[in-house]
CSV table of C-alpha atoms in Angstrom, one decimal:
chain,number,residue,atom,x,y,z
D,12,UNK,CA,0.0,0.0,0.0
D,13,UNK,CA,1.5,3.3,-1.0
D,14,UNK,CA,0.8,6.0,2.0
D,15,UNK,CA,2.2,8.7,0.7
D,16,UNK,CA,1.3,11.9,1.3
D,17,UNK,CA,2.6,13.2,-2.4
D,18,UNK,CA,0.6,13.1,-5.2
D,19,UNK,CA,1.4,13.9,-8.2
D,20,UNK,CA,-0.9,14.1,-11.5
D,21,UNK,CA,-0.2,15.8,-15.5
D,22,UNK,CA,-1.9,19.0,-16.5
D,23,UNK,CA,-4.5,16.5,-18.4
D,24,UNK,CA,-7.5,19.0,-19.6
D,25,UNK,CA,-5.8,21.8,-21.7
D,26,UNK,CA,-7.3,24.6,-23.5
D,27,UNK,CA,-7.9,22.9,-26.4
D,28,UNK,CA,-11.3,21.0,-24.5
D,29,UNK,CA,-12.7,24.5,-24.8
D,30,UNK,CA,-12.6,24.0,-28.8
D,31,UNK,CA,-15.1,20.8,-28.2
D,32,UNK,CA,-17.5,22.5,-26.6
D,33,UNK,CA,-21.0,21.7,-27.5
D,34,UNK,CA,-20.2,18.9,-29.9
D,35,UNK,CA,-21.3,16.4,-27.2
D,36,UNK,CA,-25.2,16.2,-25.5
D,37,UNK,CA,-26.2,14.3,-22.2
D,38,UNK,CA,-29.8,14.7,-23.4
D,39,UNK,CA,-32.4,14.8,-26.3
D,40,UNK,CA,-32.9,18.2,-27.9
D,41,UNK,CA,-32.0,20.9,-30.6
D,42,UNK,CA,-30.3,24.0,-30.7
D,43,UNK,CA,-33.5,25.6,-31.6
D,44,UNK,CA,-35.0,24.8,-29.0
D,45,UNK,CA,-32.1,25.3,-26.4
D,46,UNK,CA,-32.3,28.9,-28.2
D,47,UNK,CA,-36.0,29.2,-26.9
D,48,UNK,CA,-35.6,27.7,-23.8
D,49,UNK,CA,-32.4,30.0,-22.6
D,50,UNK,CA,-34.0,33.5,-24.6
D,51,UNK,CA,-34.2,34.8,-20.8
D,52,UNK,CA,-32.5,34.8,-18.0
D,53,UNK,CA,-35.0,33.2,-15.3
D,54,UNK,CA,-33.6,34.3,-11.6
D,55,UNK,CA,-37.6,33.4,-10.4
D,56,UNK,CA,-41.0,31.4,-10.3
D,57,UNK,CA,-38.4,28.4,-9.2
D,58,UNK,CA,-36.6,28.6,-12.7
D,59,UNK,CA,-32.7,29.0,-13.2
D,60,UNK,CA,-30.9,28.8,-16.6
D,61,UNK,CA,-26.9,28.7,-16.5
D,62,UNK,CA,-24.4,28.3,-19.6
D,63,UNK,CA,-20.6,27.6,-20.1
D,64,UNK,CA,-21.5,25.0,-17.5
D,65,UNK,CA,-18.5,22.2,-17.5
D,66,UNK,CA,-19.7,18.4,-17.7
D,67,UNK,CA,-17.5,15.4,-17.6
D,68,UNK,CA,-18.6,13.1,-20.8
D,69,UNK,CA,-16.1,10.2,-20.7
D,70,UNK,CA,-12.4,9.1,-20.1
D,71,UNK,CA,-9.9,9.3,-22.7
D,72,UNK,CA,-7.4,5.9,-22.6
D,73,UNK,CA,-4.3,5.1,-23.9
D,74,UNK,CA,-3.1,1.7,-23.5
D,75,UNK,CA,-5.8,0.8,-21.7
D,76,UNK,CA,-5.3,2.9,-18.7
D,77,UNK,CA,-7.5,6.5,-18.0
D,78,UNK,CA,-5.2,9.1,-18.7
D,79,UNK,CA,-8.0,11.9,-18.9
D,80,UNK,CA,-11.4,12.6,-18.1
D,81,UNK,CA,-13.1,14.4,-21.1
D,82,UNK,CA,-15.5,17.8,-20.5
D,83,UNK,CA,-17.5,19.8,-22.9
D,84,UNK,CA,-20.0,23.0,-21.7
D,85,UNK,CA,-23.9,22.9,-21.9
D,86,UNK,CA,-26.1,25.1,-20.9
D,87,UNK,CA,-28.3,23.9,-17.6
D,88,UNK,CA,-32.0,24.6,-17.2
D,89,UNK,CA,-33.6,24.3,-14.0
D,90,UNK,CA,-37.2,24.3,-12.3
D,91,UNK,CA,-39.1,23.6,-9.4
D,92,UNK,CA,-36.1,22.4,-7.9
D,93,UNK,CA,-35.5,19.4,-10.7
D,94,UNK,CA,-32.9,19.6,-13.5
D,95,UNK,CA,-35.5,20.3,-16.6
D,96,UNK,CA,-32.9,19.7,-19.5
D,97,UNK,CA,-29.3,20.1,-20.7
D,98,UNK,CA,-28.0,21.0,-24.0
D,99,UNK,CA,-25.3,22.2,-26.1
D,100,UNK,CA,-24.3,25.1,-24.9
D,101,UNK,CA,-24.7,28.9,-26.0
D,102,UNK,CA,-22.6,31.4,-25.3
D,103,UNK,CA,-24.6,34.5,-26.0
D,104,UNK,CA,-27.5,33.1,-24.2
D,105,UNK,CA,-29.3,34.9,-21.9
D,106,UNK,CA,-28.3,33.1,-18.7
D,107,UNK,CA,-25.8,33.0,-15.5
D,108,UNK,CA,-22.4,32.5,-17.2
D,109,UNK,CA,-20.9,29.8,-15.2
D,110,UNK,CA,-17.6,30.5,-16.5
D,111,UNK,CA,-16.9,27.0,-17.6
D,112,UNK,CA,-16.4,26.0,-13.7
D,113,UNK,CA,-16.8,22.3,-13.7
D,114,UNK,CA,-20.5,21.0,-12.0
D,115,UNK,CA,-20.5,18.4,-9.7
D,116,UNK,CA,-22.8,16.7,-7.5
D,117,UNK,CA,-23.9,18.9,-4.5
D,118,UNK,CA,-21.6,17.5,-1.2
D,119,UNK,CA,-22.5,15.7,1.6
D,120,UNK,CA,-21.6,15.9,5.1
D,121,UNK,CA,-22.7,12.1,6.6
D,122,UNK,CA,-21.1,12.6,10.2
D,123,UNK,CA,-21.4,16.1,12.1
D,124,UNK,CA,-22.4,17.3,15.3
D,125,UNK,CA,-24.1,20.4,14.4
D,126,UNK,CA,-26.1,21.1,17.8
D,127,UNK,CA,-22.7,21.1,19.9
D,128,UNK,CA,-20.0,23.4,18.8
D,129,UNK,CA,-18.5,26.3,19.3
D,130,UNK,CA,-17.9,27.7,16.2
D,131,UNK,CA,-19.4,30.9,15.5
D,132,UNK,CA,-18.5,32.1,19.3
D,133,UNK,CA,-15.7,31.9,21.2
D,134,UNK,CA,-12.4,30.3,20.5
D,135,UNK,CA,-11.9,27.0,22.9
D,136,UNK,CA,-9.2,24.7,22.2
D,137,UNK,CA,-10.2,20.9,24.1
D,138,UNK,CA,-9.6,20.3,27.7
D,139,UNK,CA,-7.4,17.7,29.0
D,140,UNK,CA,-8.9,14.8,28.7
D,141,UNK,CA,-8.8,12.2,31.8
D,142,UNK,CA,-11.4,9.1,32.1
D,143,UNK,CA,-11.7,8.4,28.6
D,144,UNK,CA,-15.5,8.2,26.8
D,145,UNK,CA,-17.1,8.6,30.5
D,146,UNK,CA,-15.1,11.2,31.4
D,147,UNK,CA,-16.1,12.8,28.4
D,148,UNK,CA,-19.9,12.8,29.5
D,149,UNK,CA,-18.9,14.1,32.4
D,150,UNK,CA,-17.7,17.5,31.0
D,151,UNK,CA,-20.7,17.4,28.8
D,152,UNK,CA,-22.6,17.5,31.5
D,153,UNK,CA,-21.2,20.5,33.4
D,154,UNK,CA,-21.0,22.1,29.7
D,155,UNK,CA,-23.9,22.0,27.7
D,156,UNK,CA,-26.3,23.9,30.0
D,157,UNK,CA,-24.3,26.8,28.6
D,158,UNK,CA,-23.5,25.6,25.1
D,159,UNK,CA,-27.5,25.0,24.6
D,160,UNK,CA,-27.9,28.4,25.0
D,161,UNK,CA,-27.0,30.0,22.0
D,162,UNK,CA,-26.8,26.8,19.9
D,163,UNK,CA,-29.1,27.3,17.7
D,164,UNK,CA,-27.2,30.2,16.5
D,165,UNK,CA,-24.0,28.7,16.1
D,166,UNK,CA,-26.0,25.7,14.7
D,167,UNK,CA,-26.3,28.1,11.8
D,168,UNK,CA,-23.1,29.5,11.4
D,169,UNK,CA,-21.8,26.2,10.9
D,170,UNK,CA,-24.2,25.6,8.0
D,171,UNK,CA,-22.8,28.3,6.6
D,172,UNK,CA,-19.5,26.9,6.9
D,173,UNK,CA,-20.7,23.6,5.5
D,174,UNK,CA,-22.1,25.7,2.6
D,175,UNK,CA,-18.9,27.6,1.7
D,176,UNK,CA,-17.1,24.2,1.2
D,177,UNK,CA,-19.8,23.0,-1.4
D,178,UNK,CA,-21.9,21.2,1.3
D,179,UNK,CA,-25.9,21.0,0.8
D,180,UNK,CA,-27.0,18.1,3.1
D,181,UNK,CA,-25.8,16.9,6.8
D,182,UNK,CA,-26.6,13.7,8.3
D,183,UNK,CA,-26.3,15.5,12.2
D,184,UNK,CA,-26.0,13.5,15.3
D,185,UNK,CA,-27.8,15.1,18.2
D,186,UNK,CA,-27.6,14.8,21.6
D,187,UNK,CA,-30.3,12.7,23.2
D,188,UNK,CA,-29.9,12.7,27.0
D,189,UNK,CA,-30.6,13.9,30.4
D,190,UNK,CA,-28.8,16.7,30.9
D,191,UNK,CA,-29.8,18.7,27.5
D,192,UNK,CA,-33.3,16.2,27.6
D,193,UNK,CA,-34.8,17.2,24.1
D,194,UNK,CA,-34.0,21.0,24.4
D,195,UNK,CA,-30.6,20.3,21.7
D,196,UNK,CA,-32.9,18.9,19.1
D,197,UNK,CA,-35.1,21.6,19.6
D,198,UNK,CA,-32.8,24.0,19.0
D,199,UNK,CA,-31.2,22.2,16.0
D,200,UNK,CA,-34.7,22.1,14.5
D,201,UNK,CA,-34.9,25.9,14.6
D,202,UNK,CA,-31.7,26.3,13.0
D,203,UNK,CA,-32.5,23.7,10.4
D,204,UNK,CA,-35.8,25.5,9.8
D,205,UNK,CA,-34.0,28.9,8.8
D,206,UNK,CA,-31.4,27.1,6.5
D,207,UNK,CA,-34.8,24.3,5.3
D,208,UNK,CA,-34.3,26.9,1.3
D,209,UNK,CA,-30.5,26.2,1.3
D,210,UNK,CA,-29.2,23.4,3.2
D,211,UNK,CA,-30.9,19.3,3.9
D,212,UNK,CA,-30.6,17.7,6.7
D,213,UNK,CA,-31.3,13.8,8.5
D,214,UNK,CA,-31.4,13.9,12.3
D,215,UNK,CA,-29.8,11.1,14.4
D,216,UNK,CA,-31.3,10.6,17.9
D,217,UNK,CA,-27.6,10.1,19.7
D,218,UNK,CA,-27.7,9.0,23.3
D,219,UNK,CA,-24.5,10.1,23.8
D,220,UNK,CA,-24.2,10.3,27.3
D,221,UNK,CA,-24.9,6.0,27.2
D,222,UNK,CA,-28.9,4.5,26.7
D,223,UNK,CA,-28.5,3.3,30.3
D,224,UNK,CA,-25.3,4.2,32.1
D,225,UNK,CA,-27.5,7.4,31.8
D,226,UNK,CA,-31.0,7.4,31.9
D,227,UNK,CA,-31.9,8.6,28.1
D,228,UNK,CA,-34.5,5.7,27.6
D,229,UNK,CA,-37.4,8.0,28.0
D,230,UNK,CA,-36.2,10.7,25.9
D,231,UNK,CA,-35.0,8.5,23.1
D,232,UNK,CA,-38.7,6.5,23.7
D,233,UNK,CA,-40.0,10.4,22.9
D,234,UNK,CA,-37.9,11.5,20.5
D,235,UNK,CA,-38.6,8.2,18.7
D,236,UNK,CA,-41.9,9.1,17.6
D,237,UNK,CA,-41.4,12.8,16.5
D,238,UNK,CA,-39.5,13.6,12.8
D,239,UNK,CA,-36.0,12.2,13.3
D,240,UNK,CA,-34.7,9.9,10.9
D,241,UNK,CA,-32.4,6.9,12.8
D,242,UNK,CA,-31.7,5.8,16.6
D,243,UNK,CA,-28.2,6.1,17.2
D,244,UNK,CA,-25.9,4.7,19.8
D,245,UNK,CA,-22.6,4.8,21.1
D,246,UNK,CA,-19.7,2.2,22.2
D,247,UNK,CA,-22.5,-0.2,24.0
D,248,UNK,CA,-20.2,-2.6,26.2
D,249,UNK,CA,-17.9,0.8,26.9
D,250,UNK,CA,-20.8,2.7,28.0
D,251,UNK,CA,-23.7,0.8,29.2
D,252,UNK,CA,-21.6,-2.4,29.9
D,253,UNK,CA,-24.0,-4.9,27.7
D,254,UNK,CA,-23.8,-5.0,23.9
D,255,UNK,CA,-26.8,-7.1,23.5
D,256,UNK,CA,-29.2,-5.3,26.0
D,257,UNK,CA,-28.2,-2.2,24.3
D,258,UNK,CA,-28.1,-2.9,21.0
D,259,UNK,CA,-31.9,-5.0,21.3
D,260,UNK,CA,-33.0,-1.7,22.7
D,261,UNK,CA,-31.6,0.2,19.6
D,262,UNK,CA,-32.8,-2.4,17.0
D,263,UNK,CA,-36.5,-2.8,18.7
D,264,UNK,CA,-36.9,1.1,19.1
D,265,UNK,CA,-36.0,1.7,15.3
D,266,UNK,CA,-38.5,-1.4,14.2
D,267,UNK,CA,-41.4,0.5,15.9
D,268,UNK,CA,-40.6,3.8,14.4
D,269,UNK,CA,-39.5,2.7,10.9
D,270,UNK,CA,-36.5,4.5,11.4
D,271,UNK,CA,-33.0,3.6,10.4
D,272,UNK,CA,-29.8,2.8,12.6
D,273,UNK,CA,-26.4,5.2,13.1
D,274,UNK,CA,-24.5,3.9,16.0
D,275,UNK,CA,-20.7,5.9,17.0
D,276,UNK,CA,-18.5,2.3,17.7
D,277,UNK,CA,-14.9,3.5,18.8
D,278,UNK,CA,-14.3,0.2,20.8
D,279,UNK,CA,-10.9,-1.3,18.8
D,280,UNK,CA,-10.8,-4.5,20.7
D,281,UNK,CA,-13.1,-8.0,21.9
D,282,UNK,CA,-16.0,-5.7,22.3
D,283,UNK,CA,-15.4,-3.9,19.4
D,284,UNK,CA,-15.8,-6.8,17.2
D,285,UNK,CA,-18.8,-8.6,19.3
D,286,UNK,CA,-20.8,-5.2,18.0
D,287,UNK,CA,-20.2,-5.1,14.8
D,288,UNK,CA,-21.1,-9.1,14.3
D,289,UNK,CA,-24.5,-9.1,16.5
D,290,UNK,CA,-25.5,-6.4,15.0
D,291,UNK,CA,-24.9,-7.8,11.8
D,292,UNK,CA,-27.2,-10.8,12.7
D,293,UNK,CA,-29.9,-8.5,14.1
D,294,UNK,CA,-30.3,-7.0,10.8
D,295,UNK,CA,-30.2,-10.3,8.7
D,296,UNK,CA,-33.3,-11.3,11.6
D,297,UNK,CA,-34.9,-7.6,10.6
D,298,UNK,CA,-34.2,-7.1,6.9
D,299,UNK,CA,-35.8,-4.3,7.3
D,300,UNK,CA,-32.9,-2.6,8.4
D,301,UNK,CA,-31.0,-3.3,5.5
D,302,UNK,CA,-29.8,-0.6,4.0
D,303,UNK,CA,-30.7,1.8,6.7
D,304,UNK,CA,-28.2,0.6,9.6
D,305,UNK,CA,-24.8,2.3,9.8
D,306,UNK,CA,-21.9,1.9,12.2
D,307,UNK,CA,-19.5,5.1,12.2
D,308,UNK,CA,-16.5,5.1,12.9
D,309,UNK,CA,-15.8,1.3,13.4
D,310,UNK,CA,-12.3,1.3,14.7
D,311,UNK,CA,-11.9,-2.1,15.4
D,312,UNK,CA,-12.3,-3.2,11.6
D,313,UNK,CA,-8.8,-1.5,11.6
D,314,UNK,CA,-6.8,-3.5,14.1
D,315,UNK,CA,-8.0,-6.9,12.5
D,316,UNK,CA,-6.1,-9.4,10.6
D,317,UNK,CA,-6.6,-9.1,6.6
D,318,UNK,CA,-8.9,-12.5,6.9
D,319,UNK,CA,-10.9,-11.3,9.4
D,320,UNK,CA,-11.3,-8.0,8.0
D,321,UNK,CA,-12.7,-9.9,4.4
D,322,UNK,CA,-14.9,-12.0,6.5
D,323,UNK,CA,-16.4,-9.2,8.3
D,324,UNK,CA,-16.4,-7.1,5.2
D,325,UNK,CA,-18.6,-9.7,3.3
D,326,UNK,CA,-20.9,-10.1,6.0
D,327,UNK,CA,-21.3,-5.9,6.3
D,328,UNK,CA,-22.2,-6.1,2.1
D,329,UNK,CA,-24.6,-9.2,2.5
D,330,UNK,CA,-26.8,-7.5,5.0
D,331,UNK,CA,-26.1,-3.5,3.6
D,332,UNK,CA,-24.6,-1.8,6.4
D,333,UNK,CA,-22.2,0.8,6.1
D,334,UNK,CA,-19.3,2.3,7.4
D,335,UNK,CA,-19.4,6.1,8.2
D,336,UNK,CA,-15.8,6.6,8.5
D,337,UNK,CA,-13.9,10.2,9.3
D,338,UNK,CA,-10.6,8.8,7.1
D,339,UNK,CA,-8.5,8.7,10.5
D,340,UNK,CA,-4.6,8.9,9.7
D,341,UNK,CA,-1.5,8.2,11.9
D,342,UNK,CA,-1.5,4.8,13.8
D,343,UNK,CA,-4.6,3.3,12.8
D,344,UNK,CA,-5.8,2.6,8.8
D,345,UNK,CA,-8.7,1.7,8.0
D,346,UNK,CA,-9.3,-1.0,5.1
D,347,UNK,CA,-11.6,1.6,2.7
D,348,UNK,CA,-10.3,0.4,0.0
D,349,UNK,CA,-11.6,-3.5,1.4
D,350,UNK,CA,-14.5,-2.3,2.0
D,351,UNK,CA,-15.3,-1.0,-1.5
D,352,UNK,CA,-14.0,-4.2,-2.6
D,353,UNK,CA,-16.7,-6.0,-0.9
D,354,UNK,CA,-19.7,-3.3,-1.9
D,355,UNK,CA,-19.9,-2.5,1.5
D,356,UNK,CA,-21.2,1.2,1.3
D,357,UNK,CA,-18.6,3.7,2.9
D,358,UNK,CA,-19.5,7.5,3.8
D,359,UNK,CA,-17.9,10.3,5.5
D,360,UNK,CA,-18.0,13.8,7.8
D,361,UNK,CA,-16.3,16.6,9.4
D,362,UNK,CA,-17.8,15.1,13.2
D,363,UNK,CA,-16.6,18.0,15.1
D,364,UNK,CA,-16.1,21.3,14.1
D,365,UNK,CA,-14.6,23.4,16.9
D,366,UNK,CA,-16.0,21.9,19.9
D,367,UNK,CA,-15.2,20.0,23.2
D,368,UNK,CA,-14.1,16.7,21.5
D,369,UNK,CA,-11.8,18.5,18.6
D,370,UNK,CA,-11.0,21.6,17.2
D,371,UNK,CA,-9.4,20.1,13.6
D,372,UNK,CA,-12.7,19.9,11.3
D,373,UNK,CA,-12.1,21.8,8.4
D,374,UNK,CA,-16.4,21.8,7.3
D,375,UNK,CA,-15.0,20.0,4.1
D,376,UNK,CA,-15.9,16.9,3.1
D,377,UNK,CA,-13.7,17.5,-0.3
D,378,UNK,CA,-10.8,17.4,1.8
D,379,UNK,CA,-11.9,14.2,3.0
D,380,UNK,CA,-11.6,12.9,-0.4
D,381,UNK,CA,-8.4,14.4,-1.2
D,382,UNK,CA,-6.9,12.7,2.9
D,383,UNK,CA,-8.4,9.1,1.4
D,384,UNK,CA,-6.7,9.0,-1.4
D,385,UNK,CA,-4.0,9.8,-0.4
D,386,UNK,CA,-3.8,7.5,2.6
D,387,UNK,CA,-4.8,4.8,0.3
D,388,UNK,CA,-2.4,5.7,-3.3
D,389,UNK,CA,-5.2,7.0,-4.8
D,390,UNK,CA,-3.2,8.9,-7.3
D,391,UNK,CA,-4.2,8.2,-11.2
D,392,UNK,CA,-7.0,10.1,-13.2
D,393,UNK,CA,-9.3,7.0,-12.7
D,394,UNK,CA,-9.0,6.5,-8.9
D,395,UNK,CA,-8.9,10.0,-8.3
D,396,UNK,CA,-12.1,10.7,-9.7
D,397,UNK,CA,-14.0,7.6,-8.1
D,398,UNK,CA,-12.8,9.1,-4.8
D,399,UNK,CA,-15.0,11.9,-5.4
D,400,UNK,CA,-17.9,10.1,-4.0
D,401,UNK,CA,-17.0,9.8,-0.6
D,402,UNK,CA,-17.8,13.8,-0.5
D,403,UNK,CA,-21.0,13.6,-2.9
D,404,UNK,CA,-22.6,10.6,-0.8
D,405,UNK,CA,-21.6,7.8,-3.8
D,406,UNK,CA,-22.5,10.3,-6.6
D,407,UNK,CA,-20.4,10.1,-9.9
D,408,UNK,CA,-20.7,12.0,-12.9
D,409,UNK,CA,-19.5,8.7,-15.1
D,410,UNK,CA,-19.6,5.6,-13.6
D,411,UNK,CA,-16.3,2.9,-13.9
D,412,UNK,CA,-16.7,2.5,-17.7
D,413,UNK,CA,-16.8,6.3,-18.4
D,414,UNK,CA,-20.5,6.6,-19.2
D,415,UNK,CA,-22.1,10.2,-17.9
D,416,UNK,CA,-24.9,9.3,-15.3
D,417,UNK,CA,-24.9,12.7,-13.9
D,418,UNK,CA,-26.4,15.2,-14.5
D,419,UNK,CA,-29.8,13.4,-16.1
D,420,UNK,CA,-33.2,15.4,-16.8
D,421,UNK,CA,-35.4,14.9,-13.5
D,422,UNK,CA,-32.0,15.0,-11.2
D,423,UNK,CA,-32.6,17.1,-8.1
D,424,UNK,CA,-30.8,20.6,-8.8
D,425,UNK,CA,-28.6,20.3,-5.9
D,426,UNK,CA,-24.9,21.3,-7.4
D,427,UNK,CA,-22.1,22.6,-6.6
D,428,UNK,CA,-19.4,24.4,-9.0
D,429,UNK,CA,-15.8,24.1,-8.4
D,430,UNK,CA,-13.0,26.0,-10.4
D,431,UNK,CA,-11.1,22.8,-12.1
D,432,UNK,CA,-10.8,20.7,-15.0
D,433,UNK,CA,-12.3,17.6,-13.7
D,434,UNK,CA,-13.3,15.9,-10.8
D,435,UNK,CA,-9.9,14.0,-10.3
D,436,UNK,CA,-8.2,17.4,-10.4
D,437,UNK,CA,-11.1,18.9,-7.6
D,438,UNK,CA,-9.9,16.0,-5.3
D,439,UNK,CA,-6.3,16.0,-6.1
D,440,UNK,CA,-6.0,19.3,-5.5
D,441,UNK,CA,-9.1,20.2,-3.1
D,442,UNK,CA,-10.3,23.1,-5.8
D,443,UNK,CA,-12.4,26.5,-4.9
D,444,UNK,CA,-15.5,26.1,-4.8
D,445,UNK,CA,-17.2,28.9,-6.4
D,446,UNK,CA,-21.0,28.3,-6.3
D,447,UNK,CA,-23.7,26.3,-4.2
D,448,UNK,CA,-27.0,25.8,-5.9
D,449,UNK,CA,-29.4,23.4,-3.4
D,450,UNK,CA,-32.9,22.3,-4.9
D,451,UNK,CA,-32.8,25.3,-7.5
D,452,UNK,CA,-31.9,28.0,-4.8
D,453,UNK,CA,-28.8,29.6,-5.4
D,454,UNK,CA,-27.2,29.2,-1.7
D,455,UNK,CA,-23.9,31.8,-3.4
């Protein structure tokens, strides 16, 4: 495995690209009626037209290998939040000139904390720690009667940061427990409700503080029935000292509710393990679950041996759970590129952003990318642009072969435009992002 932090890549996409623009469509239609449909600007009535958008179209090979990803410009009509059509572009159209930036799937931030953090106030850099997870909860709970107080607010402001680096959609943990009860999620739900024309969101009821080592049992029981989207958990034998009474609980309350299954699992050893495989076989019992159960993190699929990681890879595929994973560097690697091997479906997030727990988080999951591939030798044109997906949530523009599958007429208008060439140079290079469009709305 080459870890090297250098990557290297050739200036593939010159000038000449520009010369081809237009000769290629993703969709059905004429320039006659591309001249109708872009005569005006649109700016309202949920209607957007853009032109000199970039596309990616297909790889160029020699040899065999990738050794470029090909681009050409349309023009980009949008309404009532749905991509209505694309089609050879027009310069002198009557649209927002998007400069020939390159249009990529909207981001995705599949692991934050957005109702704890102190970004937006104060400067805090994290406490010493002593006690590990439970001594954790322990400052949480002296803490967040005063973080609650203005967190709605900075709730915000880290939207905003999310925003800036191309990010449209969150899937937020919040804290379920007795000390902030149901007042975080309250306050979240404000903050999500100012952002609801710019930014998406899917809550996760976290019991952070343990399901029993605290008593959060009724508020998750609450919570449960009110519009969150999964039951979450955290380290089960660490915390509440019983993997299977606490992971039946989990399982059982998410049945009832119909809602999925986002469990933190930092545990690298026995226990570690023991989680991940019954909860495996709870949701072969519930297929149900399948498909909707995550574990993040999932440290201890990095300390095992190659066989058992296969194994337990295989067995994470066959019953579609994923792996939400922050791409941790130094001691510990985690087998992503196993895991992809096996279909198993792998996401990522900031988690923190300036808060109590860690004061690194960037707000960009782009950078994310860009710290996977290189950990993992991610370095040609090929694997470079299939790493993109880890910020867009597993959404390419071509698929493996080189076919365009994005954009398509009906797509959600959630894009982002980023100042390079291709999508292997945005993640080689973690490029600008210039503009944020989410459901049709403009975000900047």
């Amino acid at each position: 495995m080459n870890t090297s932090g250098n990557i290297t890549r050739k200036d593939f996409i010159k000038s000449s690209a520009l010369a081809m623009a237009g000769l290629t469509t993703l969709t059905s239609g004429t320039m006659n009626a591309a001249s109708l449909l872009f005569e005006n600007e649109t700016l309202s009535n949920g209607k957007l037209s853009f032109k000199n958008v970039r596309l990616e179209t297909g790889f160029q090979y020699q040899e065999g290998e990738v050794i470029s990803t090909q681009t050409h410009l349309f023009c980009v009509y949008i309404e009532n939040g749905k991509i209505k059509s694309i089609t050879p572009n027009q310069p002198n159209a009557k649209a927002i000139d998007a400069k020939g930036f390159l249009m990529l799937p909207a981001f995705k931030d599949m692991h934050i904390h957005l109702d704890k953090t102190y970004y937006g106030d104060h400067w805090q850099a994290v406490r010493k720690r002593t006690g590990g997870v439970k001594g954790m909860i322990a400052l949480e709970q002296k803490i967040l009667p005063e973080m609650l107080k203005n967190s709605a607010f900075k709730a915000e402001k880290m939207i905003e940061l999310l925003q800036s680096k191309g990010t449209s959609f969150a899937r937020s943990h919040v804290n379920i427990e007795p000390t902030s009860k149901l007042d975080s999620l309250k306050n979240l739900q404000r903050a999500l409700e100012n952002k609801k024309k710019t930014f998406g969101a899917e809550l996760v009821a976290f019991p952070q503080h343990g399901v029993f080592y605290t008593d959060s049992v009724p508020y998750l029981k609450e919570v449960a029935a009110m519009d969150i989207d999964f039951i979450g958990g955290v380290d089960p034998y660490t915390i509440d000292g019983a993997i299977e009474k606490t992971i039946d609980f989990t399982v059982q309350l998410a049945l009832d509710h119909d809602k999925g299954i986002d469990i933190h699992l930092h545990e690298s050893g026995e226990s570690g393990l023991k989680t991940v495989e019954y909860l495996i076989n709870k949701v072969n019992e519930n297929p149900s679950l399948k498909g909707r159960t995550y574990l993040s993190h999932c440290f201890v699929l990095g300390k095992l041996e190659k066989p058992k990681q296969e194994a337990i890879a295989e067995k994470l595929a066959a019953a579609k759970i994923g792996i939400v994973s922050t791409i941790p560097f130094g001691g510990l690697v985690m087998p992503i590129p196993l895991l992809y091997q096996y279909g198993v479906t792998v996401l990522t997030g900031n988690d923190s952003i300036v808060d109590h727990w860690n004061t690194f988080g960037s707000g960009s999951v782009l950078q994310k990318a860009n710290l996977m591939a290189q950990l993992y030798g991610y370095s040609t044109e090929f694997l470079l642009s299939r790493s993109l997906k880890l910020a867009t949530g597993n959404v390419l523009p071509l698929d493996d072969n080189g076919n365009q599958q994005w954009p398509k007429k009906g797509d959600d208008a959630n894009m982002v435009f980023v100042n390079a060439s291709c999508s292997a140079e945005a993640v080689s290079r973690i490029s600008h992002i210039e503009s944020l469009v989410h459901q049709g709305t403009i975000v900047f």
